[in-house]
Amino acid sequence: MEIPYTDKPRPDTGLYNAKLGIWLFLASEIMLFGGLFSAYILLRVNAAEGVWPAVKLAWPHGLLNIPIGTFNTAVLITSSVTVVLAWASLKMNNFARFRMFMVITVFCALSFLGIKSYEYNEKFTHYELRLNDGKAYTGHLIVNGEHPGFWDFSKVYNLEQLKAKTNVTSIKFTADPEKAEGHGHGEAGAHEHKELDLKTDQIAHLDAFLPRNHTFFAIYFTITALHGLHVLGGALVLAYFAFPGAKLWKTHPEQFTNRIEVGGLFWHFVDLVWIFLFPVVYLL
Amino acid sequence: MSDNHSHGPTGGSATAGHDDHDHHDIASHIKTYIGVFIALLVGTVITVSMYYVHFDSMALTIAIALFIASIKSFLVAAYFMHLISEKKAIYGILIISAIFFVALGGLTLWGMHDWPTGAEGKAMYVP
């Protein structure tokens, strides 16, 4: 059976069916991400006053790497323009240029994911430390002379796991410079990194920057990982269209061009989510 | 956009094949895409530089960041996603989504003013 209205508009909607379909899907995606953004705002607004980690339940500011986040934003914007240029190339019957733009798009998508993985790894090896005397730090854990958990998730420890999985009774901790009060301006270089030598029984709380450790990380990883899955899914579909799926161009060029438009619409949506996600999560 | 014919390439429905959109037409769209791309990059630079400018009011900081993000998302939706010249059915879907989106946010805000109280309530909600 022929799929109806793949290249001709359906008379009542004026659209080919896939276009109506992708917009209905995007409407549901708006609600999915909308719910998570609402959750973010709820957690952010209700966080305790003060500076984290000194105040345990305060909202952490300035933890994410802004230059990397900015670069990743530019990568995603670039991929968004290349996918629309790929579609325009098909409209101009230039298949070679279409493929070039698709390859750039997929390359940008994979770069985005690679950079995001690097950022995640930075978080998985960054720790919050609270001592029994009430002092609190963020920084890097050194167990037996090495940073545990570097690209090895099984060695990301909280205090209980550290005691259970290693038989160390003392650790080193490279504490980050203390943050100044105020919004987003904690990177003043006045304070130095501090080396702490600690016995494990001096520690009240130790955990990496993981979802279980703080509501900020919980919502940060949930939203960005869901967004990352969208990037991965989009990259797979666009890579399919660029290579094996491109056979359709020879037999049904109109239908193929429409497929690229629909794939592109999804891709622009993923870019659109990031346009809000980046300032909200990194900067506010 | 300069063109005002009813079903340009941005209309997206490749009705009667490529013939009714000449290449010159698409070429002018490509210029728009490049223009939007540059605007998006500039918008990103402005957003990030605002982070390093200190505003006393947190509300102002948030408003500026979201305002720039809104302009950027408008550019993506209007030009890359061709919403500037789209069919009614799609506008209909998006209007309904917008209503539900606002309702969802509204419910969240409403919920914030109605936390459970008392000892049990406190246990449920750790800020």
mmCIF file of N, CA and C in Angstrom, chain B residues 17-95:
data_model
loop_
_atom_site.group_PDB
_atom_site.id
_atom_site.type_symbol
_atom_site.label_atom_id
_atom_site.label_comp_id
_atom_site.label_asym_id
_atom_site.label_seq_id
_atom_site.Cartn_x
_atom_site.Cartn_y
_atom_site.Cartn_z
ATOM 1 N N GLY B 17 6.205 20.160 -7.465
ATOM 2 C CA GLY B 17 7.602 19.902 -7.809
ATOM 3 C C GLY B 17 8.445 21.144 -7.652
ATOM 4 N N HIS B 18 9.670 21.031 -8.135
ATOM 5 C CA HIS B 18 10.628 22.116 -7.939
ATOM 6 C C HIS B 18 10.340 23.295 -8.857
ATOM 7 N N ASP B 19 9.525 23.057 -9.881
ATOM 8 C CA ASP B 19 9.458 24.023 -10.968
ATOM 9 C C ASP B 19 8.955 25.397 -10.538
ATOM 10 N N ASP B 20 7.985 25.423 -9.591
ATOM 11 C CA ASP B 20 7.428 26.723 -9.271
ATOM 12 C C ASP B 20 8.276 27.516 -8.281
ATOM 13 N N HIS B 21 9.336 26.930 -7.771
ATOM 14 C CA HIS B 21 10.272 27.744 -6.981
ATOM 15 C C HIS B 21 11.576 27.778 -7.762
ATOM 16 N N ASP B 22 11.899 28.901 -8.301
ATOM 17 C CA ASP B 22 13.146 28.916 -9.048
ATOM 18 C C ASP B 22 14.323 29.000 -8.080
ATOM 19 N N HIS B 23 15.463 28.671 -8.596
ATOM 20 C CA HIS B 23 16.656 28.597 -7.763
ATOM 21 C C HIS B 23 17.007 29.934 -7.135
ATOM 22 N N HIS B 24 16.673 30.972 -7.865
ATOM 23 C CA HIS B 24 16.979 32.312 -7.362
ATOM 24 C C HIS B 24 16.250 32.560 -6.044
ATOM 25 N N ASP B 25 15.013 32.073 -5.982
ATOM 26 C CA ASP B 25 14.186 32.221 -4.798
ATOM 27 C C ASP B 25 14.848 31.551 -3.593
ATOM 28 N N ILE B 26 15.261 30.300 -3.780
ATOM 29 C CA ILE B 26 15.937 29.561 -2.718
ATOM 30 C C ILE B 26 17.221 30.282 -2.311
ATOM 31 N N ALA B 27 17.919 30.807 -3.306
ATOM 32 C CA ALA B 27 19.176 31.502 -3.009
ATOM 33 C C ALA B 27 18.940 32.667 -2.055
ATOM 34 N N SER B 28 17.804 33.370 -2.217
ATOM 35 C CA SER B 28 17.532 34.486 -1.301
ATOM 36 C C SER B 28 17.236 33.956 0.106
ATOM 37 N N HIS B 29 16.626 32.761 0.184
ATOM 38 C CA HIS B 29 16.380 32.160 1.500
ATOM 39 C C HIS B 29 17.692 31.796 2.177
ATOM 40 N N ILE B 30 18.632 31.321 1.382
ATOM 41 C CA ILE B 30 19.920 30.944 1.962
ATOM 42 C C ILE B 30 20.577 32.154 2.619
ATOM 43 N N LYS B 31 20.432 33.316 1.992
ATOM 44 C CA LYS B 31 20.962 34.546 2.607
ATOM 45 C C LYS B 31 20.308 34.787 3.960
ATOM 46 N N THR B 32 18.974 34.563 4.022
ATOM 47 C CA THR B 32 18.275 34.726 5.300
ATOM 48 C C THR B 32 18.835 33.765 6.348
ATOM 49 N N TYR B 33 19.046 32.505 5.938
ATOM 50 C CA TYR B 33 19.556 31.513 6.890
ATOM 51 C C TYR B 33 20.904 31.933 7.457
ATOM 52 N N ILE B 34 21.764 32.431 6.576
ATOM 53 C CA ILE B 34 23.092 32.861 7.042
ATOM 54 C C ILE B 34 22.949 34.048 7.995
ATOM 55 N N GLY B 35 22.030 34.975 7.635
ATOM 56 C CA GLY B 35 21.779 36.134 8.503
ATOM 57 C C GLY B 35 21.313 35.698 9.887
ATOM 58 N N VAL B 36 20.374 34.731 9.925
ATOM 59 C CA VAL B 36 19.857 34.231 11.203
ATOM 60 C C VAL B 36 20.982 33.556 11.991
ATOM 61 N N PHE B 37 21.801 32.797 11.308
ATOM 62 C CA PHE B 37 22.931 32.106 11.946
ATOM 63 C C PHE B 37 23.840 33.105 12.660
ATOM 64 N N ILE B 38 24.172 34.191 11.961
ATOM 65 C CA ILE B 38 25.037 35.212 12.562
ATOM 66 C C ILE B 38 24.333 35.865 13.757
ATOM 67 N N ALA B 39 23.034 36.155 13.587
ATOM 68 C CA ALA B 39 22.280 36.757 14.693
ATOM 69 C C ALA B 39 22.273 35.843 15.920
ATOM 70 N N LEU B 40 22.167 34.528 15.689
ATOM 71 C CA LEU B 40 22.143 33.578 16.811
ATOM 72 C C LEU B 40 23.482 33.562 17.538
ATOM 73 N N LEU B 41 24.563 33.617 16.771
ATOM 74 C CA LEU B 41 25.889 33.631 17.404
ATOM 75 C C LEU B 41 26.075 34.920 18.207
ATOM 76 N N VAL B 42 25.652 36.057 17.615
ATOM 77 C CA VAL B 42 25.757 37.335 18.331
ATOM 78 C C VAL B 42 24.922 37.284 19.606
ATOM 79 N N GLY B 43 23.708 36.729 19.499
ATOM 80 C CA GLY B 43 22.837 36.591 20.669
ATOM 81 C C GLY B 43 23.492 35.778 21.771
ATOM 82 N N THR B 44 24.193 34.708 21.389
ATOM 83 C CA THR B 44 24.880 33.870 22.374
ATOM 84 C C THR B 44 25.978 34.669 23.074
ATOM 85 N N VAL B 45 26.738 35.433 22.294
ATOM 86 C CA VAL B 45 27.821 36.243 22.878
ATOM 87 C C VAL B 45 27.233 37.274 23.851
ATOM 88 N N ILE B 46 26.110 37.904 23.461
ATOM 89 C CA ILE B 46 25.487 38.901 24.349
ATOM 90 C C ILE B 46 25.017 38.222 25.642
ATOM 91 N N THR B 47 24.358 37.054 25.504
ATOM 92 C CA THR B 47 23.871 36.345 26.698
ATOM 93 C C THR B 47 25.008 36.073 27.667
ATOM 94 N N VAL B 48 26.126 35.557 27.124
ATOM 95 C CA VAL B 48 27.240 35.187 28.003
ATOM 96 C C VAL B 48 27.878 36.437 28.606
ATOM 97 N N SER B 49 28.009 37.517 27.799
ATOM 98 C CA SER B 49 28.650 38.716 28.360
ATOM 99 C C SER B 49 27.784 39.352 29.442
ATOM 100 N N MET B 50 26.449 39.186 29.336
ATOM 101 C CA MET B 50 25.553 39.689 30.387
ATOM 102 C C MET B 50 25.829 39.008 31.731
ATOM 103 N N TYR B 51 26.303 37.772 31.654
ATOM 104 C CA TYR B 51 26.605 37.032 32.884
ATOM 105 C C TYR B 51 27.689 37.742 33.688
ATOM 106 N N TYR B 52 28.612 38.368 33.000
ATOM 107 C CA TYR B 52 29.734 39.008 33.686
ATOM 108 C C TYR B 52 29.425 40.448 34.087
ATOM 109 N N VAL B 53 28.267 40.966 33.608
ATOM 110 C CA VAL B 53 27.818 42.282 34.057
ATOM 111 C C VAL B 53 26.983 42.059 35.309
ATOM 112 N N HIS B 54 27.285 42.781 36.363
ATOM 113 C CA HIS B 54 26.549 42.543 37.600
ATOM 114 C C HIS B 54 25.326 43.451 37.699
ATOM 115 N N PHE B 55 24.147 42.831 37.761
ATOM 116 C CA PHE B 55 22.923 43.585 38.012
ATOM 117 C C PHE B 55 22.539 43.353 39.463
ATOM 118 N N ASP B 56 22.046 44.400 40.112
ATOM 119 C CA ASP B 56 21.649 44.244 41.518
ATOM 120 C C ASP B 56 20.421 43.364 41.638
ATOM 121 N N SER B 57 19.538 43.491 40.624
ATOM 122 C CA SER B 57 18.293 42.742 40.721
ATOM 123 C C SER B 57 18.418 41.400 39.999
ATOM 124 N N MET B 58 18.125 40.315 40.736
ATOM 125 C CA MET B 58 18.135 38.974 40.141
ATOM 126 C C MET B 58 17.038 38.873 39.086
ATOM 127 N N ALA B 59 15.897 39.541 39.378
ATOM 128 C CA ALA B 59 14.766 39.494 38.436
ATOM 129 C C ALA B 59 15.178 40.077 37.083
ATOM 130 N N LEU B 60 15.950 41.169 37.126
ATOM 131 C CA LEU B 60 16.403 41.805 35.886
ATOM 132 C C LEU B 60 17.354 40.876 35.127
ATOM 133 N N THR B 61 18.262 40.243 35.876
ATOM 134 C CA THR B 61 19.208 39.308 35.256
ATOM 135 C C THR B 61 18.461 38.201 34.516
ATOM 136 N N ILE B 62 17.457 37.624 35.208
ATOM 137 C CA ILE B 62 16.681 36.527 34.604
ATOM 138 C C ILE B 62 15.896 37.038 33.402
ATOM 139 N N ALA B 63 15.283 38.236 33.553
ATOM 140 C CA ALA B 63 14.465 38.793 32.469
ATOM 141 C C ALA B 63 15.308 39.015 31.218
ATOM 142 N N ILE B 64 16.516 39.567 31.388
ATOM 143 C CA ILE B 64 17.367 39.836 30.218
ATOM 144 C C ILE B 64 17.761 38.520 29.538
ATOM 145 N N ALA B 65 18.182 37.544 30.336
ATOM 146 C CA ALA B 65 18.617 36.261 29.756
ATOM 147 C C ALA B 65 17.476 35.601 28.990
ATOM 148 N N LEU B 66 16.277 35.612 29.585
ATOM 149 C CA LEU B 66 15.145 34.947 28.918
ATOM 150 C C LEU B 66 14.664 35.749 27.708
ATOM 151 N N PHE B 67 14.803 37.078 27.783
ATOM 152 C CA PHE B 67 14.420 37.916 26.644
ATOM 153 C C PHE B 67 15.300 37.590 25.428
ATOM 154 N N ILE B 68 16.618 37.517 25.651
ATOM 155 C CA ILE B 68 17.517 37.191 24.537
ATOM 156 C C ILE B 68 17.227 35.783 24.016
ATOM 157 N N ALA B 69 17.013 34.839 24.940
ATOM 158 C CA ALA B 69 16.701 33.465 24.524
ATOM 159 C C ALA B 69 15.415 33.429 23.701
ATOM 160 N N SER B 70 14.441 34.273 24.082
ATOM 161 C CA SER B 70 13.174 34.301 23.340
ATOM 162 C C SER B 70 13.390 34.811 21.918
ATOM 163 N N ILE B 71 14.216 35.856 21.782
ATOM 164 C CA ILE B 71 14.493 36.370 20.433
ATOM 165 C C ILE B 71 15.184 35.297 19.598
ATOM 166 N N LYS B 72 16.178 34.628 20.213
ATOM 167 C CA LYS B 72 16.889 33.581 19.473
ATOM 168 C C LYS B 72 15.935 32.467 19.054
ATOM 169 N N SER B 73 15.067 32.053 19.976
ATOM 170 C CA SER B 73 14.165 30.950 19.629
ATOM 171 C C SER B 73 13.146 31.403 18.582
ATOM 172 N N PHE B 74 12.756 32.691 18.631
ATOM 173 C CA PHE B 74 11.875 33.194 17.582
ATOM 174 C C PHE B 74 12.556 33.080 16.214
ATOM 175 N N LEU B 75 13.836 33.462 16.152
ATOM 176 C CA LEU B 75 14.554 33.400 14.877
ATOM 177 C C LEU B 75 14.617 31.968 14.348
ATOM 178 N N VAL B 76 14.927 31.012 15.261
ATOM 179 C CA VAL B 76 15.002 29.609 14.838
ATOM 180 C C VAL B 76 13.636 29.139 14.348
ATOM 181 N N ALA B 77 12.591 29.402 15.150
ATOM 182 C CA ALA B 77 11.259 28.906 14.803
ATOM 183 C C ALA B 77 10.735 29.579 13.531
ATOM 184 N N ALA B 78 10.929 30.886 13.421
ATOM 185 C CA ALA B 78 10.355 31.621 12.291
ATOM 186 C C ALA B 78 11.057 31.283 10.984
ATOM 187 N N TYR B 79 12.392 31.238 10.990
ATOM 188 C CA TYR B 79 13.111 31.102 9.722
ATOM 189 C C TYR B 79 13.604 29.682 9.457
ATOM 190 N N PHE B 80 14.305 29.069 10.444
ATOM 191 C CA PHE B 80 14.782 27.704 10.200
ATOM 192 C C PHE B 80 13.613 26.720 10.124
ATOM 193 N N MET B 81 12.602 26.942 10.972
ATOM 194 C CA MET B 81 11.468 26.014 11.000
ATOM 195 C C MET B 81 10.317 26.517 10.126
ATOM 196 N N HIS B 82 10.555 27.609 9.429
ATOM 197 C CA HIS B 82 9.615 28.132 8.427
ATOM 198 C C HIS B 82 8.267 28.536 8.996
ATOM 199 N N LEU B 83 8.212 28.849 10.291
ATOM 200 C CA LEU B 83 6.897 29.184 10.862
ATOM 201 C C LEU B 83 6.379 30.534 10.387
ATOM 202 N N ILE B 84 7.266 31.344 9.791
ATOM 203 C CA ILE B 84 6.845 32.660 9.339
ATOM 204 C C ILE B 84 5.803 32.555 8.219
ATOM 205 N N SER B 85 5.846 31.444 7.466
ATOM 206 C CA SER B 85 4.838 31.267 6.413
ATOM 207 C C SER B 85 4.386 29.815 6.413
ATOM 208 N N GLU B 86 3.591 29.467 7.407
ATOM 209 C CA GLU B 86 3.180 28.067 7.569
ATOM 210 C C GLU B 86 1.661 27.959 7.438
ATOM 211 N N LYS B 87 1.190 26.729 7.371
ATOM 212 C CA LYS B 87 -0.244 26.488 7.198
ATOM 213 C C LYS B 87 -0.994 26.613 8.525
ATOM 214 N N LYS B 88 -2.298 26.889 8.413
ATOM 215 C CA LYS B 88 -3.125 27.124 9.605
ATOM 216 C C LYS B 88 -3.123 25.950 10.578
ATOM 217 N N ALA B 89 -3.109 24.724 10.033
ATOM 218 C CA ALA B 89 -3.187 23.544 10.902
ATOM 219 C C ALA B 89 -2.043 23.552 11.915
ATOM 220 N N ILE B 90 -0.851 23.974 11.465
ATOM 221 C CA ILE B 90 0.306 23.975 12.352
ATOM 222 C C ILE B 90 0.194 25.089 13.384
ATOM 223 N N TYR B 91 -0.270 26.268 12.966
ATOM 224 C CA TYR B 91 -0.491 27.332 13.951
ATOM 225 C C TYR B 91 -1.490 26.873 15.009
ATOM 226 N N GLY B 92 -2.515 26.144 14.549
ATOM 227 C CA GLY B 92 -3.517 25.631 15.499
ATOM 228 C C GLY B 92 -2.882 24.736 16.548
ATOM 229 N N ILE B 93 -2.049 23.786 16.080
ATOM 230 C CA ILE B 93 -1.369 22.865 17.007
ATOM 231 C C ILE B 93 -0.526 23.662 18.003
ATOM 232 N N LEU B 94 0.190 24.656 17.495
ATOM 233 C CA LEU B 94 1.105 25.398 18.367
ATOM 234 C C LEU B 94 0.365 26.287 19.362
ATOM 235 N N ILE B 95 -0.784 26.831 18.944
ATOM 236 C CA ILE B 95 -1.565 27.640 19.893
ATOM 237 C C ILE B 95 -2.055 26.760 21.041
#
